[in-house]
CSV table of N, CA and C and ligand atoms in Angstrom, one decimal:
chain,number,residue,atom,x,y,z
A,1,UNK,N,16.1,3.2,-7.5
A,1,UNK,CA,15.0,4.1,-7.1
A,1,UNK,C,15.4,4.8,-5.8
A,2,UNK,N,15.3,6.0,-5.7
A,2,UNK,CA,15.7,6.8,-4.5
A,2,UNK,C,14.7,6.8,-3.4
A,3,UNK,N,15.1,7.0,-2.2
A,3,UNK,CA,14.2,7.2,-1.1
A,3,UNK,C,13.4,8.4,-1.3
A,4,UNK,N,12.1,8.3,-1.0
A,4,UNK,CA,11.2,9.3,-1.4
A,4,UNK,C,10.2,9.5,-0.2
A,5,UNK,N,9.5,10.6,-0.2
A,5,UNK,CA,8.4,10.8,0.8
A,5,UNK,C,7.1,10.9,0.2
A,6,UNK,N,6.0,10.5,0.9
A,6,UNK,CA,4.7,10.7,0.4
A,6,UNK,C,3.9,11.2,1.6
A,7,UNK,N,2.7,11.8,1.3
A,7,UNK,CA,1.8,12.3,2.3
A,7,UNK,C,0.6,11.4,2.4
A,8,UNK,N,0.2,11.1,3.6
A,8,UNK,CA,-0.9,10.2,3.8
A,8,UNK,C,-1.9,10.8,4.8
A,9,UNK,N,-3.1,10.5,4.6
A,9,UNK,CA,-4.2,10.8,5.6
A,9,UNK,C,-5.0,9.6,6.0
A,10,UNK,N,-5.1,9.3,7.2
A,10,UNK,CA,-6.1,8.3,7.7
A,10,UNK,C,-7.4,9.1,7.9
A,11,UNK,N,-8.4,8.8,7.1
A,11,UNK,CA,-9.6,9.7,7.1
A,11,UNK,C,-10.5,9.4,8.3
A,12,UNK,N,-11.5,10.3,8.4
A,12,UNK,CA,-12.4,10.1,9.6
A,12,UNK,C,-13.1,8.7,9.7
A,13,UNK,N,-13.3,8.0,8.6
A,13,UNK,CA,-14.0,6.7,8.7
A,13,UNK,C,-13.0,5.7,9.4
A,14,UNK,N,-11.7,6.0,9.2
A,14,UNK,CA,-10.7,5.1,9.8
A,14,UNK,C,-10.6,5.4,11.4
A,15,UNK,N,-10.5,6.7,11.7
A,15,UNK,CA,-10.4,7.0,13.2
A,15,UNK,C,-11.6,6.6,13.9
A,16,UNK,N,-12.8,6.8,13.3
A,16,UNK,CA,-14.1,6.5,13.9
A,16,UNK,C,-14.1,5.0,14.2
A,17,UNK,N,-13.6,4.1,13.4
A,17,UNK,CA,-13.6,2.7,13.6
A,17,UNK,C,-12.4,2.1,14.3
A,18,UNK,N,-11.6,3.0,14.9
A,18,UNK,CA,-10.4,2.6,15.6
A,18,UNK,C,-9.4,1.8,14.7
A,19,UNK,N,-9.2,2.2,13.5
A,19,UNK,CA,-8.4,1.5,12.5
A,19,UNK,C,-7.0,2.0,12.4
A,20,UNK,N,-6.6,3.0,13.2
A,20,UNK,CA,-5.3,3.7,13.0
A,20,UNK,C,-4.2,2.6,13.0
A,21,UNK,N,-4.2,1.8,14.0
A,21,UNK,CA,-3.2,0.8,14.2
A,21,UNK,C,-3.2,-0.3,13.1
A,22,UNK,N,-4.4,-0.7,12.7
A,22,UNK,CA,-4.5,-1.7,11.6
A,22,UNK,C,-4.0,-1.2,10.3
A,23,UNK,N,-4.3,0.1,10.0
A,23,UNK,CA,-3.8,0.7,8.7
A,23,UNK,C,-2.3,0.9,8.8
A,24,UNK,N,-1.9,1.4,10.0
A,24,UNK,CA,-0.4,1.6,10.1
A,24,UNK,C,0.4,0.3,10.0
A,25,UNK,N,-0.2,-0.8,10.4
A,25,UNK,CA,0.5,-2.1,10.3
A,25,UNK,C,0.6,-2.5,8.8
A,26,UNK,N,-0.4,-2.2,8.0
A,26,UNK,CA,-0.3,-2.5,6.6
A,26,UNK,C,0.8,-1.6,5.9
A,27,UNK,N,0.8,-0.4,6.3
A,27,UNK,CA,1.8,0.6,5.8
A,27,UNK,C,3.2,0.1,6.1
A,28,UNK,N,3.4,-0.3,7.4
A,28,UNK,CA,4.8,-0.7,7.8
A,28,UNK,C,5.2,-2.0,7.2
A,29,UNK,N,4.2,-2.9,7.1
A,29,UNK,CA,4.5,-4.2,6.5
A,29,UNK,C,4.9,-4.1,5.1
A,30,UNK,N,4.5,-3.0,4.4
A,30,UNK,CA,4.8,-2.7,3.0
A,30,UNK,C,6.2,-2.1,2.9
A,31,UNK,N,6.9,-1.9,4.0
A,31,UNK,CA,8.2,-1.3,4.0
A,31,UNK,C,8.3,0.2,4.0
A,32,UNK,N,7.1,0.8,4.3
A,32,UNK,CA,7.1,2.3,4.4
A,32,UNK,C,7.3,2.7,5.8
A,33,UNK,N,8.1,3.7,6.1
A,33,UNK,CA,8.4,4.1,7.4
A,33,UNK,C,7.6,5.4,7.7
A,34,UNK,N,6.8,5.4,8.9
A,34,UNK,CA,6.0,6.5,9.3
A,34,UNK,C,7.0,7.5,10.0
A,35,UNK,N,7.5,8.5,9.3
A,35,UNK,CA,8.5,9.4,9.9
A,35,UNK,C,7.9,10.7,10.5
A,36,UNK,N,6.6,10.9,10.2
A,36,UNK,CA,5.9,12.0,10.8
A,36,UNK,C,4.4,11.6,11.0
A,37,UNK,N,3.8,11.9,12.1
A,37,UNK,CA,2.4,11.5,12.3
A,37,UNK,C,1.7,12.4,13.3
A,38,UNK,N,0.5,12.9,13.1
A,38,UNK,CA,-0.2,13.7,14.0
A,38,UNK,C,-1.7,13.5,13.8
A,39,UNK,N,-2.4,13.4,14.9
A,39,UNK,CA,-3.9,13.3,14.8
A,39,UNK,C,-4.4,14.7,15.0
A,40,UNK,N,-5.2,15.2,14.0
A,40,UNK,CA,-5.8,16.5,14.1
A,40,UNK,C,-7.2,16.5,13.7
A,41,UNK,N,-7.9,17.6,14.0
A,41,UNK,CA,-9.2,17.9,13.4
A,41,UNK,C,-9.0,18.9,12.3
A,42,UNK,N,-9.2,18.5,11.1
A,42,UNK,CA,-9.0,19.4,9.9
A,42,UNK,C,-10.0,20.5,10.0
A,43,UNK,N,-9.6,21.7,9.7
A,43,UNK,CA,-10.6,22.8,9.7
A,43,UNK,C,-11.2,22.8,8.2
A,44,UNK,N,-12.3,23.5,8.1
A,44,UNK,CA,-12.9,23.6,6.8
A,44,UNK,C,-12.0,24.3,5.8
A,45,UNK,N,-11.3,25.3,6.2
A,45,UNK,CA,-10.3,26.0,5.4
A,45,UNK,C,-9.2,25.1,4.9
A,46,UNK,N,-8.7,24.3,5.9
A,46,UNK,CA,-7.6,23.3,5.5
A,46,UNK,C,-8.1,22.3,4.5
A,47,UNK,N,-9.3,21.8,4.7
A,47,UNK,CA,-9.8,20.8,3.8
A,47,UNK,C,-10.1,21.4,2.4
A,48,UNK,N,-10.6,22.6,2.4
A,48,UNK,CA,-10.9,23.3,1.1
A,48,UNK,C,-9.6,23.5,0.3
A,49,UNK,N,-8.6,24.0,1.0
A,49,UNK,CA,-7.3,24.2,0.4
A,49,UNK,C,-6.7,22.9,-0.1
A,50,UNK,N,-6.7,21.9,0.7
A,50,UNK,CA,-6.1,20.6,0.4
A,50,UNK,C,-6.7,20.0,-0.9
A,51,UNK,N,-8.1,20.1,-1.0
A,51,UNK,CA,-8.8,19.5,-2.1
A,51,UNK,C,-9.1,20.5,-3.2
A,52,UNK,N,-8.4,21.6,-3.2
A,52,UNK,CA,-8.8,22.7,-4.2
A,52,UNK,C,-8.9,22.2,-5.6
A,53,UNK,N,-8.0,21.2,-6.0
A,53,UNK,CA,-8.0,20.7,-7.4
A,53,UNK,C,-9.4,20.1,-7.7
A,54,UNK,N,-10.1,19.7,-6.7
A,54,UNK,CA,-11.4,19.0,-7.0
A,54,UNK,C,-12.6,20.0,-6.8
A,55,UNK,N,-12.3,21.3,-6.7
A,55,UNK,CA,-13.3,22.3,-6.4
A,55,UNK,C,-14.5,22.3,-7.3
A,56,UNK,N,-14.3,22.0,-8.6
A,56,UNK,CA,-15.4,22.0,-9.6
A,56,UNK,C,-16.2,20.7,-9.6
A,57,UNK,N,-15.6,19.6,-8.9
A,57,UNK,CA,-16.3,18.3,-9.0
A,57,UNK,C,-17.6,18.3,-8.1
A,58,UNK,N,-18.6,17.5,-8.6
A,58,UNK,CA,-19.8,17.5,-7.8
A,58,UNK,C,-19.7,17.0,-6.4
A,59,UNK,N,-18.7,16.3,-6.1
A,59,UNK,CA,-18.5,15.7,-4.8
A,59,UNK,C,-17.7,16.6,-3.8
A,60,UNK,N,-17.3,17.8,-4.3
A,60,UNK,CA,-16.4,18.6,-3.5
A,60,UNK,C,-16.9,19.0,-2.1
A,61,UNK,N,-18.2,19.4,-2.1
A,61,UNK,CA,-18.8,19.8,-0.8
A,61,UNK,C,-18.9,18.7,0.2
A,62,UNK,N,-19.3,17.5,-0.4
A,62,UNK,CA,-19.4,16.3,0.4
A,62,UNK,C,-18.0,15.9,1.0
A,63,UNK,N,-17.0,16.0,0.1
A,63,UNK,CA,-15.6,15.6,0.5
A,63,UNK,C,-15.1,16.5,1.6
A,64,UNK,N,-15.3,17.8,1.5
A,64,UNK,CA,-14.9,18.7,2.6
A,64,UNK,C,-15.6,18.5,3.8
A,65,UNK,N,-16.9,18.2,3.7
A,65,UNK,CA,-17.7,18.0,4.9
A,65,UNK,C,-17.3,16.7,5.6
A,66,UNK,N,-17.0,15.6,4.8
A,66,UNK,CA,-16.6,14.4,5.4
A,66,UNK,C,-15.2,14.5,6.1
A,67,UNK,N,-14.3,15.2,5.4
A,67,UNK,CA,-12.9,15.3,5.9
A,67,UNK,C,-12.8,16.1,7.2
A,68,UNK,N,-13.9,16.9,7.5
A,68,UNK,CA,-13.9,17.7,8.7
A,68,UNK,C,-14.9,17.1,9.7
A,69,UNK,N,-15.5,15.9,9.4
A,69,UNK,CA,-16.5,15.3,10.3
A,69,UNK,C,-15.9,14.6,11.5
A,70,UNK,N,-14.6,14.4,11.5
A,70,UNK,CA,-14.0,13.7,12.7
A,70,UNK,C,-12.5,13.9,12.6
A,71,UNK,N,-11.8,13.4,13.6
A,71,UNK,CA,-10.3,13.5,13.5
A,71,UNK,C,-9.7,12.7,12.3
A,72,UNK,N,-8.6,13.2,11.9
A,72,UNK,CA,-7.8,12.5,10.9
A,72,UNK,C,-6.4,12.3,11.4
A,73,UNK,N,-5.6,11.4,10.8
A,73,UNK,CA,-4.2,11.2,11.2
A,73,UNK,C,-3.4,11.6,9.9
A,74,UNK,N,-2.7,12.7,10.0
A,74,UNK,CA,-1.8,13.1,8.9
A,74,UNK,C,-0.5,12.5,9.1
A,75,UNK,N,0.1,12.0,8.0
A,75,UNK,CA,1.4,11.2,8.1
A,75,UNK,C,2.3,11.6,7.0
A,76,UNK,N,3.6,11.5,7.3
A,76,UNK,CA,4.7,11.5,6.2
A,76,UNK,C,5.3,10.1,6.2
A,77,UNK,N,5.2,9.5,5.0
A,77,UNK,CA,5.7,8.1,4.8
A,77,UNK,C,7.0,8.2,4.0
A,78,UNK,N,8.0,7.4,4.4
A,78,UNK,CA,9.3,7.4,3.7
A,78,UNK,C,9.7,6.0,3.2
A,79,UNK,N,10.2,5.9,2.1
A,79,UNK,CA,10.7,4.6,1.6
A,79,UNK,C,11.1,4.7,0.1
A,80,UNK,N,11.6,3.6,-0.4
A,80,UNK,CA,11.9,3.5,-1.8
A,80,UNK,C,10.7,3.7,-2.6
A,81,UNK,N,10.7,4.6,-3.5
A,81,UNK,CA,9.5,4.7,-4.4
A,81,UNK,C,8.2,4.9,-3.6
A,82,UNK,N,8.3,5.7,-2.6
A,82,UNK,CA,7.2,5.8,-1.6
A,82,UNK,C,5.8,6.2,-2.2
A,83,UNK,N,5.8,7.1,-3.2
A,83,UNK,CA,4.6,7.6,-3.7
A,83,UNK,C,3.8,6.4,-4.4
A,84,UNK,N,4.5,5.8,-5.3
A,84,UNK,CA,3.9,4.6,-6.1
A,84,UNK,C,3.6,3.5,-5.2
A,85,UNK,N,4.5,3.2,-4.2
A,85,UNK,CA,4.3,2.1,-3.3
A,85,UNK,C,3.1,2.3,-2.5
A,86,UNK,N,2.9,3.5,-2.0
A,86,UNK,CA,1.7,3.7,-1.1
A,86,UNK,C,0.4,3.6,-1.9
A,87,UNK,N,0.5,4.1,-3.2
A,87,UNK,CA,-0.7,4.0,-4.0
A,87,UNK,C,-1.1,2.6,-4.3
A,88,UNK,N,-0.1,1.8,-4.4
A,88,UNK,CA,-0.3,0.3,-4.6
A,88,UNK,C,-0.9,-0.3,-3.3
A,89,UNK,N,-0.4,0.1,-2.2
A,89,UNK,CA,-0.8,-0.5,-0.9
A,89,UNK,C,-2.3,0.0,-0.6
A,90,UNK,N,-2.6,1.3,-1.0
A,90,UNK,CA,-3.9,1.8,-0.7
A,90,UNK,C,-5.0,1.1,-1.6
A,91,UNK,N,-4.6,0.8,-2.8
A,91,UNK,CA,-5.6,0.2,-3.8
A,91,UNK,C,-6.4,1.3,-4.5
A,92,UNK,N,-7.3,0.9,-5.4
A,92,UNK,CA,-8.1,1.9,-6.2
A,92,UNK,C,-8.9,2.8,-5.3
A,93,UNK,N,-9.2,4.0,-5.8
A,93,UNK,CA,-10.0,5.0,-5.0
A,93,UNK,C,-11.3,4.4,-4.6
A,94,UNK,N,-12.0,3.7,-5.6
A,94,UNK,CA,-13.2,3.1,-5.3
A,94,UNK,C,-12.9,1.7,-4.7
A,95,UNK,N,-13.3,1.4,-3.4
A,95,UNK,CA,-13.0,0.1,-2.8
A,95,UNK,C,-13.5,-1.1,-3.6
A,96,UNK,N,-14.6,-0.9,-4.4
A,96,UNK,CA,-15.2,-2.0,-5.2
A,96,UNK,C,-14.2,-2.4,-6.3
A,97,UNK,N,-13.3,-1.5,-6.6
A,97,UNK,CA,-12.3,-1.8,-7.7
A,97,UNK,C,-10.9,-2.1,-7.1
A,98,UNK,N,-10.8,-2.1,-5.8
A,98,UNK,CA,-9.5,-2.2,-5.2
A,98,UNK,C,-9.0,-3.7,-5.2
A,99,UNK,N,-7.7,-3.9,-5.3
A,99,UNK,CA,-7.2,-5.3,-5.3
A,99,UNK,C,-7.2,-5.9,-3.9
A,100,UNK,N,-7.3,-7.2,-3.9
A,100,UNK,CA,-7.3,-8.0,-2.6
A,100,UNK,C,-6.1,-7.5,-1.8
A,101,UNK,N,-6.2,-7.4,-0.5
A,101,UNK,CA,-5.1,-7.1,0.4
A,101,UNK,C,-4.8,-5.7,0.5
A,102,UNK,N,-5.4,-4.8,-0.4
A,102,UNK,CA,-5.1,-3.4,-0.2
A,102,UNK,C,-5.9,-2.8,0.9
A,103,UNK,N,-5.4,-1.6,1.4
A,103,UNK,CA,-6.1,-1.0,2.5
A,103,UNK,C,-7.6,-0.7,2.2
A,104,UNK,N,-7.8,-0.2,1.0
A,104,UNK,CA,-9.2,0.2,0.7
A,104,UNK,C,-10.1,-1.0,0.5
A,105,UNK,N,-9.5,-2.1,-0.1
A,105,UNK,CA,-10.3,-3.3,-0.2
A,105,UNK,C,-10.7,-3.9,1.2
A,106,UNK,N,-9.7,-3.8,2.1
A,106,UNK,CA,-9.9,-4.4,3.4
A,106,UNK,C,-10.8,-3.6,4.3
A,107,UNK,N,-10.7,-2.2,4.2
A,107,UNK,CA,-11.3,-1.4,5.2
A,107,UNK,C,-12.3,-0.3,4.7
A,108,UNK,N,-12.2,0.1,3.4
A,108,UNK,CA,-13.0,1.2,2.9
A,108,UNK,C,-14.5,0.9,2.8
A,109,UNK,N,-15.3,1.9,3.0
A,109,UNK,CA,-16.7,1.7,3.0
A,109,UNK,C,-17.4,2.2,1.7
A,110,UNK,N,-16.8,3.2,1.0
A,110,UNK,CA,-17.3,3.7,-0.2
A,110,UNK,C,-16.2,4.6,-0.9
A,111,UNK,N,-16.5,5.1,-2.1
A,111,UNK,CA,-15.6,5.9,-2.8
A,111,UNK,C,-15.3,7.2,-2.0
A,112,UNK,N,-16.3,7.7,-1.3
A,112,UNK,CA,-16.1,8.9,-0.5
A,112,UNK,C,-15.4,8.6,0.8
A,113,UNK,N,-15.9,7.6,1.5
A,113,UNK,CA,-15.3,7.2,2.8
A,113,UNK,C,-14.3,6.1,2.5
A,114,UNK,N,-13.2,6.4,2.0
A,114,UNK,CA,-12.3,5.4,1.5
A,114,UNK,C,-11.0,5.3,2.3
A,115,UNK,N,-11.1,5.6,3.6
A,115,UNK,CA,-10.1,5.3,4.7
A,115,UNK,C,-8.8,6.0,4.6
A,116,UNK,N,-8.2,6.1,3.4
A,116,UNK,CA,-6.9,6.8,3.3
A,116,UNK,C,-6.8,7.7,2.1
A,117,UNK,N,-5.9,8.6,2.2
A,117,UNK,CA,-5.4,9.5,1.1
A,117,UNK,C,-3.9,9.3,0.9
A,118,UNK,N,-3.4,9.3,-0.3
A,118,UNK,CA,-2.0,9.3,-0.6
A,118,UNK,C,-1.7,10.2,-1.8
A,119,UNK,N,-0.6,10.9,-1.7
A,119,UNK,CA,-0.2,11.8,-2.8
A,119,UNK,C,-0.1,11.0,-4.1
A,120,UNK,N,-0.4,11.8,-5.2
A,120,UNK,CA,-0.4,11.1,-6.6
A,120,UNK,C,0.9,11.4,-7.3
A,121,UNK,N,1.8,12.2,-6.7
A,121,UNK,CA,3.1,12.5,-7.4
A,121,UNK,C,4.1,13.0,-6.3
A,122,UNK,N,5.4,12.9,-6.6
A,122,UNK,CA,6.4,13.4,-5.6
A,122,UNK,C,6.2,14.9,-5.4
A,123,UNK,N,5.9,15.5,-6.5
A,123,UNK,CA,5.7,17.0,-6.5
A,123,UNK,C,4.6,17.4,-5.6
A,124,UNK,N,3.4,16.7,-5.8
A,124,UNK,CA,2.3,17.0,-4.9
A,124,UNK,C,2.5,16.6,-3.4
A,125,UNK,N,3.3,15.5,-3.3
A,125,UNK,CA,3.7,15.1,-1.9
A,125,UNK,C,4.4,16.2,-1.1
A,126,UNK,N,5.3,16.9,-1.8
A,126,UNK,CA,6.0,18.0,-1.1
A,126,UNK,C,5.0,19.1,-0.7
A,127,UNK,N,4.1,19.5,-1.6
A,127,UNK,CA,3.1,20.5,-1.4
A,127,UNK,C,2.2,20.1,-0.2
A,128,UNK,N,1.8,18.8,-0.2
A,128,UNK,CA,0.8,18.4,0.8
A,128,UNK,C,1.5,18.2,2.1
A,129,UNK,N,2.7,17.7,2.2
A,129,UNK,CA,3.5,17.6,3.4
A,129,UNK,C,3.6,19.0,4.0
A,130,UNK,N,4.0,20.0,3.2
A,130,UNK,CA,4.2,21.4,3.7
A,130,UNK,C,3.0,22.0,4.3
A,131,UNK,N,1.8,21.5,3.8
A,131,UNK,CA,0.6,22.1,4.4
A,131,UNK,C,0.3,21.7,5.8
A,132,UNK,N,0.9,20.5,6.2
A,132,UNK,CA,0.6,20.0,7.6
A,132,UNK,C,1.8,19.7,8.5
A,133,UNK,N,3.0,19.8,7.9
A,133,UNK,CA,4.2,19.5,8.7
A,133,UNK,C,5.3,20.5,8.5
A,134,UNK,N,6.0,20.8,9.6
A,134,UNK,CA,7.2,21.5,9.6
A,134,UNK,C,8.4,20.5,9.6
A,135,UNK,N,9.5,20.9,9.1
A,135,UNK,CA,10.7,19.9,9.1
A,135,UNK,C,10.9,19.3,10.4
A,136,UNK,N,10.7,20.2,11.5
A,136,UNK,CA,11.1,19.7,12.8
A,136,UNK,C,10.0,18.7,13.4
A,137,UNK,N,8.9,18.5,12.7
A,137,UNK,CA,7.9,17.5,13.1
A,137,UNK,C,8.3,16.1,12.5
A,138,UNK,N,9.3,16.0,11.7
A,138,UNK,CA,9.6,14.8,11.0
A,138,UNK,C,10.9,14.3,11.5
A,139,UNK,N,10.9,13.0,11.9
A,139,UNK,CA,12.2,12.4,12.5
A,139,UNK,C,12.5,11.1,11.8
A,140,UNK,N,13.6,11.0,11.3
A,140,UNK,CA,14.0,9.8,10.5
A,140,UNK,C,14.6,8.8,11.4
B,201,CMP,P1,-8.5,11.2,-2.2
B,201,CMP,O1,-7.3,10.3,-2.6
B,201,CMP,O2,-8.5,11.7,-0.8
B,201,CMP,O3,-8.7,12.4,-3.2
B,201,CMP,C1,-9.9,12.9,-3.6
B,201,CMP,C2,-11.0,12.2,-3.0
B,201,CMP,O4,-12.3,12.5,-3.5
B,201,CMP,C3,-10.9,10.7,-3.1
B,201,CMP,O5,-9.8,10.3,-2.3
B,201,CMP,C4,-12.2,10.2,-2.8
B,201,CMP,O6,-12.4,9.9,-1.4
B,201,CMP,C5,-13.1,11.4,-3.1
B,201,CMP,N1,-14.0,11.0,-4.3
B,201,CMP,C6,-13.6,10.7,-5.5
B,201,CMP,N2,-14.7,10.4,-6.2
B,201,CMP,C7,-15.8,10.6,-5.4
B,201,CMP,C8,-17.2,10.5,-5.6
B,201,CMP,N3,-17.7,10.1,-6.8
B,201,CMP,N4,-18.0,10.8,-4.6
B,201,CMP,C9,-17.4,11.2,-3.4
B,201,CMP,N5,-16.1,11.3,-3.1
B,201,CMP,C10,-15.3,11.0,-4.2
């Protein structure tokens, strides 16, 4: 399996509860390397673009409003099979269904306020990384 990159967001519920370090520890313990990281306040336009695939979903407005409600930490994670590995480490979208030891089982409050986002494919990871990072922001 080749070295791969995935895109991660520590969501406003994580920054609000001072969980950046705790979540990063889980990420690093899983063998993923944080090669890019920036704390930002997402604009409404950025959140709308990022979640455009969910535009028709009933929770879209709530999702955009939550993601702009406080600072987020955007990250580029690198490692073997990084996309699948990070999804495993995050756990199911709904924390009630997430496996023991996963980030969402340990920290998430609800399906909406679920602490982290991770790309669902290598192809989407590239698109998502390009929305928030330039190559010069990433150091290996
Ligand atoms: P994320 O991986 O960031 O991608 C889409 C997000 O939509 C997802 O995580 C959830 O936080 C959010 N989401 C999914 N289902 C619901 C729901 N039923 N209500 C509110 N938010 C949701």
